[in-house]
Coordinates of C-alpha atoms and ligand atoms in Angstrom, one line a residue:
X236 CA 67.6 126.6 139.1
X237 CA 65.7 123.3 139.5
X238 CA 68.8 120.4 138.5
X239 CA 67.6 117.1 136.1
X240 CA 67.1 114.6 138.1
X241 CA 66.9 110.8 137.7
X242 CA 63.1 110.7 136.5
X243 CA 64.1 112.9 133.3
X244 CA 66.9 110.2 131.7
X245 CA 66.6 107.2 129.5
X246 CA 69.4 104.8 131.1
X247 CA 68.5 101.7 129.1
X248 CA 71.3 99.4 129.0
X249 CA 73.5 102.0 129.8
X250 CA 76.1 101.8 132.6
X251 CA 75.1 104.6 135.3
X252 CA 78.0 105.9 138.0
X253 CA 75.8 106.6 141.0
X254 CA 77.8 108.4 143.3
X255 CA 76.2 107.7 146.9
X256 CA 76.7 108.3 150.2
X257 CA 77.8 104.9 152.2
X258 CA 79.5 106.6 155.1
X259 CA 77.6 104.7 157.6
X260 CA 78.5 103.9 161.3
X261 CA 80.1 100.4 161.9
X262 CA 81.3 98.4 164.7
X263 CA 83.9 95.6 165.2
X264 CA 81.6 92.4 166.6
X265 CA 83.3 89.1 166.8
X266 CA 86.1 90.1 164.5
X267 CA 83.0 91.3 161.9
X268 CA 82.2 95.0 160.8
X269 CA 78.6 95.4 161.2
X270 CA 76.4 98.4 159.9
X271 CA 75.1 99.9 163.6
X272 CA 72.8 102.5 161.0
X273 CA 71.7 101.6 158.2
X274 CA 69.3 105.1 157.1
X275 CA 72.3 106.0 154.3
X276 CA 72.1 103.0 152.3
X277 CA 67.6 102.7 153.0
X278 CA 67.2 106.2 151.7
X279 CA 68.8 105.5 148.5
X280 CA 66.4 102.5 147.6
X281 CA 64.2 104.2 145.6
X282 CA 66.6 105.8 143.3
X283 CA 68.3 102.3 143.0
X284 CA 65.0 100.8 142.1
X285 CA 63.4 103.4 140.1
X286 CA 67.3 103.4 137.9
X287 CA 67.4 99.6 137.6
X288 CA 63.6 99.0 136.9
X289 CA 64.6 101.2 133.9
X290 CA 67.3 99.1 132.5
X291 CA 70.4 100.8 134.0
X292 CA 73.7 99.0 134.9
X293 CA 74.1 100.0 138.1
X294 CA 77.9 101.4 139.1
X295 CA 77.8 102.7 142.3
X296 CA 80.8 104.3 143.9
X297 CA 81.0 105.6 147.9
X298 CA 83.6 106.2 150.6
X299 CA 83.9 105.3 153.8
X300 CA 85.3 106.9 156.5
X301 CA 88.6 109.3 155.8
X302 CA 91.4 106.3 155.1
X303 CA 93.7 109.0 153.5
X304 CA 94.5 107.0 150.5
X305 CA 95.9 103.9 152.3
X306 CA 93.6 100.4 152.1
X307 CA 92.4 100.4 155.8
X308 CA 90.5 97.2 155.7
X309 CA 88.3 98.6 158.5
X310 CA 87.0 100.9 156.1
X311 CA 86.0 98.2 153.4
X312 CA 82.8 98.8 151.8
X313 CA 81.9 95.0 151.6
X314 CA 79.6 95.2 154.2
X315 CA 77.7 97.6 153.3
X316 CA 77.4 95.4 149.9
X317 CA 75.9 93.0 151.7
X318 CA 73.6 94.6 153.3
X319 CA 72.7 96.8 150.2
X320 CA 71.8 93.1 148.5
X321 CA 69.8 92.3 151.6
X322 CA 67.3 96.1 151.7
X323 CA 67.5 95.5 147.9
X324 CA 65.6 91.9 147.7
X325 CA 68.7 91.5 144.9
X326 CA 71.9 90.5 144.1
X327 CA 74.5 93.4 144.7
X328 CA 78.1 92.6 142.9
X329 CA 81.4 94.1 144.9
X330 CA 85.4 94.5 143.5
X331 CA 87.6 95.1 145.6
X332 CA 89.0 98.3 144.0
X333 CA 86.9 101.6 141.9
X334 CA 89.5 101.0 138.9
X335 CA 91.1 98.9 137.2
X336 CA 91.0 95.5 134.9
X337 CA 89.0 93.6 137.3
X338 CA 86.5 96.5 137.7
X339 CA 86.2 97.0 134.0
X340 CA 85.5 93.1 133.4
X341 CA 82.9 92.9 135.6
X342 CA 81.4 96.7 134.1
X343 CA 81.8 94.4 130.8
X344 CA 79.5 91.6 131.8
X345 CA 76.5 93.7 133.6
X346 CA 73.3 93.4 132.5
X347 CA 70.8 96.1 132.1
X348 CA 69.5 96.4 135.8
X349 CA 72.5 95.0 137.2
X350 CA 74.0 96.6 140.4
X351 CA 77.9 97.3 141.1
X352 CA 79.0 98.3 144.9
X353 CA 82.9 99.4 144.0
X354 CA 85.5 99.5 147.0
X355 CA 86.2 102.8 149.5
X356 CA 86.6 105.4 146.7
X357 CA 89.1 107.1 149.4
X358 CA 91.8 104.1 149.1
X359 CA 93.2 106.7 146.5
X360 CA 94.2 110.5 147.6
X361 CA 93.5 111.5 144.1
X362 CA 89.9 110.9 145.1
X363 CA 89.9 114.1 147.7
X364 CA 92.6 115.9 145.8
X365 CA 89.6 116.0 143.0
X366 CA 93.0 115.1 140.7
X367 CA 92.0 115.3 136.9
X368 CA 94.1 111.8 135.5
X369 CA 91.9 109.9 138.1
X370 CA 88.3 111.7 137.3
X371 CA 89.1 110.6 134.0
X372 CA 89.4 107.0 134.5
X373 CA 87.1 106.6 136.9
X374 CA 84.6 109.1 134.3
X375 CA 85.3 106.3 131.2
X376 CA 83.4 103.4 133.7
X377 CA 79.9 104.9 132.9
X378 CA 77.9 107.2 130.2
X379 CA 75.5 108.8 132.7
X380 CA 76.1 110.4 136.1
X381 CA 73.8 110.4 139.2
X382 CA 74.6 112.0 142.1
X383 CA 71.8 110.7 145.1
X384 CA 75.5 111.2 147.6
X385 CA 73.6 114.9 149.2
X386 CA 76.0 114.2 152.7
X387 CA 79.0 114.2 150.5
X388 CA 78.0 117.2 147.8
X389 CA 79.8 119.7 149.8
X390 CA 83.2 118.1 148.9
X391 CA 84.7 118.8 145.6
X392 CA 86.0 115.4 145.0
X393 CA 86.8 113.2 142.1
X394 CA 83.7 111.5 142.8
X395 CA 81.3 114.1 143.0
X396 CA 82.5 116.9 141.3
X397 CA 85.5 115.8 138.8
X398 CA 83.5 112.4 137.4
X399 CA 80.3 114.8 136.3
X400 CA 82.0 117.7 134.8
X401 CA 84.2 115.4 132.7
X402 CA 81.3 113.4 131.6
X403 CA 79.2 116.6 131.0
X404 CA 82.2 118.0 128.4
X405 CA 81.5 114.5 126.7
X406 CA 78.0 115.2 126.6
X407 CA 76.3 112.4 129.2
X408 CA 73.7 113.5 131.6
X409 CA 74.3 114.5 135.5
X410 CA 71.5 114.3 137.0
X411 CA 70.2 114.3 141.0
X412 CA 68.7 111.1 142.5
X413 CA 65.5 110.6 144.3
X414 CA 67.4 111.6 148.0
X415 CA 69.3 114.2 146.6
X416 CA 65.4 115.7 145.0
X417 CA 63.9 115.4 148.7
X418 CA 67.1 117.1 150.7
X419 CA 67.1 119.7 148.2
X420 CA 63.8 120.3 148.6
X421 CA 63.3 120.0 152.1
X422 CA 66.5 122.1 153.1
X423 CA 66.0 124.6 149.9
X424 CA 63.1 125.6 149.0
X425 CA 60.7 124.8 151.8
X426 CA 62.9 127.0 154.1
X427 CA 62.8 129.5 151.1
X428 CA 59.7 131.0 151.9
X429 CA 58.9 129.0 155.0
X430 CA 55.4 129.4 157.3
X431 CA 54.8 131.7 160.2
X432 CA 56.0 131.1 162.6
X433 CA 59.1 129.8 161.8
X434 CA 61.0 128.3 164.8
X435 CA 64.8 127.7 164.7
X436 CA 66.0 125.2 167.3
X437 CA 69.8 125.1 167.3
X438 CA 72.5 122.9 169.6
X439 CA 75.8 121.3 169.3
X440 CA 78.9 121.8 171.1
X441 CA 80.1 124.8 169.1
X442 CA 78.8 128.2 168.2
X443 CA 81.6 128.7 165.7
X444 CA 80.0 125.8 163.6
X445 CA 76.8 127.1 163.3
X446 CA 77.1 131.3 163.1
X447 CA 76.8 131.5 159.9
X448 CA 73.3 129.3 160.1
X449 CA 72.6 132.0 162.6
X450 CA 73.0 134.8 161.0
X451 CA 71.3 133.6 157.4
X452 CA 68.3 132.3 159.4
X453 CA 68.1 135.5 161.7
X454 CA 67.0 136.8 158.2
X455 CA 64.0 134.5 158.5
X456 CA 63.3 133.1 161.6
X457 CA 60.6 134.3 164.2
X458 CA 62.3 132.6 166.9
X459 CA 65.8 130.8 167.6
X460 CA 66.0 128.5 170.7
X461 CA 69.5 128.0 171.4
X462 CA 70.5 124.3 173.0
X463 CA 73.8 122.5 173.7
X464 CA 77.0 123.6 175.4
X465 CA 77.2 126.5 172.8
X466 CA 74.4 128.3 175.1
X467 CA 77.3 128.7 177.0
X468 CA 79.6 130.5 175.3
X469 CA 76.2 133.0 174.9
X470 CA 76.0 133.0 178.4
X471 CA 79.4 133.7 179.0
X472 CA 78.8 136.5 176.5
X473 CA 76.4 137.8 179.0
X474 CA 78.7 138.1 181.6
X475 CA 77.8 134.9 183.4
X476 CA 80.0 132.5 185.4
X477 CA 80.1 129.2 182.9
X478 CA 82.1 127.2 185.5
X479 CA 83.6 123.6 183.2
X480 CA 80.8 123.9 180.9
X481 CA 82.5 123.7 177.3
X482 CA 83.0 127.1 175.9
X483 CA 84.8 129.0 173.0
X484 CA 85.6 132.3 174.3
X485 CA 87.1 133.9 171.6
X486 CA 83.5 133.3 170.2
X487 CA 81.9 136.0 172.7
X488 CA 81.8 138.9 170.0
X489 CA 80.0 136.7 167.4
X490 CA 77.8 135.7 169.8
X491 CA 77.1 139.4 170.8
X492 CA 76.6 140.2 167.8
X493 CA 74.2 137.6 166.9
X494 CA 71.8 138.7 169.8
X495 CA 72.2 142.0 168.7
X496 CA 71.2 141.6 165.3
X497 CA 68.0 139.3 166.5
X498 CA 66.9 142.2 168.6
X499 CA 67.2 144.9 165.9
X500 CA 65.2 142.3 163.7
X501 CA 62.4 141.2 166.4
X502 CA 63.5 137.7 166.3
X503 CA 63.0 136.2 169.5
X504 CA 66.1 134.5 170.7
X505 CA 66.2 132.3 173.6
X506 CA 68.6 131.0 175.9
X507 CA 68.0 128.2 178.2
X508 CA 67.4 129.6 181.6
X509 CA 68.1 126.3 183.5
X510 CA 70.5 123.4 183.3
X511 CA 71.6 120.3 183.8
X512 CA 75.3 120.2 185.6
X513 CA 77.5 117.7 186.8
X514 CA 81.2 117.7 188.0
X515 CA 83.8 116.4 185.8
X516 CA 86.7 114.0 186.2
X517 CA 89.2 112.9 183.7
X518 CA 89.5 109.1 184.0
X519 CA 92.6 106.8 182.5
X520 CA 90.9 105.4 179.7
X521 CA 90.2 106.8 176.3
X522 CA 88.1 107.3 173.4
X523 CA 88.1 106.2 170.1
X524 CA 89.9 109.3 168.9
X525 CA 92.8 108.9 171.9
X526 CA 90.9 111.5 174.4
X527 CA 90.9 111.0 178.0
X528 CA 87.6 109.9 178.7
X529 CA 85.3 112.2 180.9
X530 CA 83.0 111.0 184.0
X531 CA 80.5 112.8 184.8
X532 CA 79.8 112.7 189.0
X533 CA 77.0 114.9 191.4
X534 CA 74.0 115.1 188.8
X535 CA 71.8 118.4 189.7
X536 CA 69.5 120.8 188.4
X537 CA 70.8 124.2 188.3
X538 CA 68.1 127.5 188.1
X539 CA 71.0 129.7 188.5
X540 CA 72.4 131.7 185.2
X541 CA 76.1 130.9 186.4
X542 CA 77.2 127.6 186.8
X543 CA 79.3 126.8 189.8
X544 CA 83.0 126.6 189.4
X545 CA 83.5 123.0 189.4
X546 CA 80.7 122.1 187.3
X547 CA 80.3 121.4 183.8
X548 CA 76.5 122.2 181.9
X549 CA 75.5 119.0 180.1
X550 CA 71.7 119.6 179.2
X551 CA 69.0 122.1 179.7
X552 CA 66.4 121.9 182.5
X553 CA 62.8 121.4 183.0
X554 CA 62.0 125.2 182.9
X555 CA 63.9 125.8 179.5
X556 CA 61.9 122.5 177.8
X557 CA 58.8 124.3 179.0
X558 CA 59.6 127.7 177.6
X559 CA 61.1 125.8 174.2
X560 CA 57.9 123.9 173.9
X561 CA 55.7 126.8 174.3
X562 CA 57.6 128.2 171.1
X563 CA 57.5 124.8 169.3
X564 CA 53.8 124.7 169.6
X565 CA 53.0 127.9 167.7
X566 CA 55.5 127.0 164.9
X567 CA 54.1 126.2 161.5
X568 CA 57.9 125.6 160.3
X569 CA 60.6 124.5 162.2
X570 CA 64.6 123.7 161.5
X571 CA 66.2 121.7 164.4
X572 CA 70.2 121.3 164.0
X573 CA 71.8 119.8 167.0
X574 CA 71.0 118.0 170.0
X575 CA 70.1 120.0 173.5
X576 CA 72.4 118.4 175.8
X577 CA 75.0 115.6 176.0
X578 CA 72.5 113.0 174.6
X579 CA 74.9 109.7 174.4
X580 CA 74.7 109.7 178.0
X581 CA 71.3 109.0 179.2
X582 CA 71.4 111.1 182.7
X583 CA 71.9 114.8 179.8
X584 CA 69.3 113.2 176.8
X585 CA 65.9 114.3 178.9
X586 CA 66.5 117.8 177.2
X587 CA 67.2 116.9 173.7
X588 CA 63.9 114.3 173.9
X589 CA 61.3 116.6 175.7
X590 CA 62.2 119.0 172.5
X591 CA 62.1 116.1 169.9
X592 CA 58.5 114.9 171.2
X593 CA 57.3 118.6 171.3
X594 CA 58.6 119.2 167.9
X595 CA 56.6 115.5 167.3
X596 CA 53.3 116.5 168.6
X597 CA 53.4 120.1 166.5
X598 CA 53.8 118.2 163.3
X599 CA 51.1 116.2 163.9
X600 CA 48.0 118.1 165.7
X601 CA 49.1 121.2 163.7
X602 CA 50.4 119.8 160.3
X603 CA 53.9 122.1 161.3
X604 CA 56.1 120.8 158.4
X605 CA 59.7 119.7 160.5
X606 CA 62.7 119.8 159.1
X607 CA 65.6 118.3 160.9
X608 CA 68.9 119.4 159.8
X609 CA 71.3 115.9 159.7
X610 CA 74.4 114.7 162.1
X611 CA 73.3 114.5 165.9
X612 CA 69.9 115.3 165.5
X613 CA 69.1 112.5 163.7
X614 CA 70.9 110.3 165.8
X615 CA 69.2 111.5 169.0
X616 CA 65.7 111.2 167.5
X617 CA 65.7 108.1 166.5
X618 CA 67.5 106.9 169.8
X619 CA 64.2 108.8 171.3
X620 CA 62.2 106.3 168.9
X621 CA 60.9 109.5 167.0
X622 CA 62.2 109.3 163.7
X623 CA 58.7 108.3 161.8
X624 CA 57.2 111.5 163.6
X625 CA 58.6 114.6 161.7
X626 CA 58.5 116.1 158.4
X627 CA 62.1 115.3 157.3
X628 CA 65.1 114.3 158.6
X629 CA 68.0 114.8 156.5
X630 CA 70.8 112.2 155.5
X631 CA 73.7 115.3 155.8
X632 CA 76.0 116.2 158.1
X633 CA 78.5 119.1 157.3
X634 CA 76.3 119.3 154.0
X635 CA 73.4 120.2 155.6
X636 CA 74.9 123.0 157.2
X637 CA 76.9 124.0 154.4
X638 CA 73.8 124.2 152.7
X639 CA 71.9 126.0 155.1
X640 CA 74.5 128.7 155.7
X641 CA 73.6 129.3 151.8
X642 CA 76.6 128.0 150.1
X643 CA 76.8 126.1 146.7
X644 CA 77.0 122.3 147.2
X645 CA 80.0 121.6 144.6
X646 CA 78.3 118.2 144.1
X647 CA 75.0 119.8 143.0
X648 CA 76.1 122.8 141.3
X649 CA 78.2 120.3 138.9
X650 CA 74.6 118.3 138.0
X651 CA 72.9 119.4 134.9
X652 CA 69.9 122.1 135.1
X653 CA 66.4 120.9 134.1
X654 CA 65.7 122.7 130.9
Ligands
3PG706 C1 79.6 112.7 156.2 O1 79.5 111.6 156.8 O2 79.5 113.8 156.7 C2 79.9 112.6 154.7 O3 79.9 111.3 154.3 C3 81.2 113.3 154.3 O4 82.3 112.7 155.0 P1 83.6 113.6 155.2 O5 83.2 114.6 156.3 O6 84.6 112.6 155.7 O7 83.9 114.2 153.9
MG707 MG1 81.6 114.8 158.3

């Protein structure tokens, strides 16, 4: 059922909560947190615009990061105020809190067009606890909902599920904005009933995070090309030697039976049938979430199915790019989620790039419509300087998936249907 969207309301001088999706990458620089990508906060312009051209007031409320209901000032949404003002060509008003006196004064004095950046919604745990008390106060700010948030619409939060339903019972409109219409559509219905052939190129570390894409899309894919160090634990499923590579072998059956089920259906699945390895060695330092970080040392191609003991795989090789690219270059659909290889580091991103430019060139001398599934992807693409070159990429991480394993997004199902 097609949801009302932004273009179907009258928001005239009334005050709209626009629930987005701020949770954008930032970096400490000379004591300053700056915005490293800024696609979240771009791809809600239009809605913005088309909502304050009309007259709205403008509240919109975001989180930031997972600050568990404590005021981490690292996770301040000022910034991303700022930079909202600057993409806008306008002036963009921030409080320091979502509720509250102050907030309510300056709700008081908007003016029809006006727009509101409130602080890190997820300063309060009632905000992921979805509690009731708080969806109600935060639900009396505004008289019409938008939710243009699709990367947080698989979280039933205060924000995006408790705010609409209240203000639904009290008879104000929850509608979709203008990104919420495009991911929808892009990640709904054109995979619906999508063009032969349809190619499925899947990576990431783990197969346990995207099985269930699997086995909905082994439903309606011609072909799946598997990528990533979850080729692995396929391989290891196979019987071959996986050596360090990263694996999850408790994930062997799935995996089993995922091949199995694409041969009943004649669905071509493909594993890579060369590599990239490299020996690994824990160093002293660590990452930002407190891991030891890994070195990678002795670079080589490997045409071998099992990888040598002491070796980890880190991205596919020259042969599996060619046999992926063949694939890519009959496709008149194709979903890529995840990258091919260990991407950050520049020696494993040859794999994941040689698939992003054949999945380029498709799209354009063919008119293949491309549809790249959020998180890593993304990321890699546009490090590959290929962003502008496919069909859609989407702003979702763990929504996308969510979304493409068939589930109902609690943030959209809440949103009123088109009648
Ligand atoms: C994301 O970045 O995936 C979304 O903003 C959701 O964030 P969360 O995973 O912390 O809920
Ligand atoms: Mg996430």
């Amino acid at each position: 059922m097609a949801k009302l969207t932004v273009r179907d309301l009258n928001v005239r001088g009334k005050r709209v909560f626009l629930r987005v999706d701020y949770n954008v990458p930032l970096e400490e620089k000379d004591g300053q947190m700056v915005i490293t990508d800024d696609t979240r906060i771009v791809e809600t312009l239009p809605t913005l615009r088309l909502l304050s051209e009309q007259g709205g007031k403008l509240i919109l409320v975001a989180h930031l990061g997972r600050p568990k209901g404590k005021r981490e000032p690292s996770m301040s949404l000022r910034p991303v105020a700022a930079k909202l003002a600057d993409l806008l060509g306008r002036p963009v008003a921030f409080v320091d809190d979502c509720l509250g006196e102050k907030v309510e004064k300056t709700i008081g004095i908007m003016q029809p067009g006006d727009v509101l950046l409130l602080e890190n919604v997820r300063y309060y745990l009632e905000e992921e606890a979805n509690d009731p008390g708080f969806s109600e106060k935060l639900a009396k700010l505004a008289d019409v909902y938008v939710n243009d948030a699709f990367g947080a619409a698989h979280r039933a939060h205060a924000s995006t599920e408790g705010v609409p339903r209240i203000l639904a019972q009290r008879g104000g409109q929850c509608a979709a904005g203008l990104l919420m219409e495009r991911e929808l559509k892009f990640l709904g219905e054109e995979l619906e009933k999508p063009a032969a052939p349809f190619v499925v190129i899947l990576g990431g570390a783990k197969v346990s995070d995207k099985i269930l894409v699997i086995d909905r899309l082994l439903e309606k894919a011609n072909a799946i090309l598997i990528g990533g160090a979850m080729a692995y634990t396929f391989r290891l499923a196979q019987g071959h030697k996986t050596g360090q590579s990263l694996v999850e072998p408790d994930k062997t059956e799935v995996a089993r039976a995922a091949l199995a089920k694409a041969n009943e259906r004649g669905v071509k699945f493909l594993l890579p049938v060369d590599d990239v390895i490299a020996v690994p060695a824990k160093t002293d330092k660590l990452n930002k979430k407190g891991k030891p970080v890994i070195e990678y040392k002795d670079v080589r191609l490997n045409h071998d199915l099992n990888c040598p003991d002491d070796a980890a795989g880190l991205d596919v090789g020259p042969a599996t790019v060619k046999l992926y690219s063949n694939e890519i270059a009959k496709a008149k659909t194709i979903l890529w989620n995840g990258p091919m290889g260990l991407f950050e580091d520049k020696r494993f991103a040859e794999g994941t790039y040689a698939i992003g430019k054949a999945v380029a060139e498709v799209t354009r001398k063919n008119g293949a419509k491309s549809i790249i599934g959020g998180g890593d992807s993304v990321k890699a693409l546009k490090q590959a300087k290929l962003g502008d070159t496919v069909s859609f990429m989407s702003t979702g991480g763990g929504a996308s998936l969510e979304f493409l394993e068939g589930k109902i997004l609690p943030g959209v199902a809440v949103l009123n249907d088109k009648n």
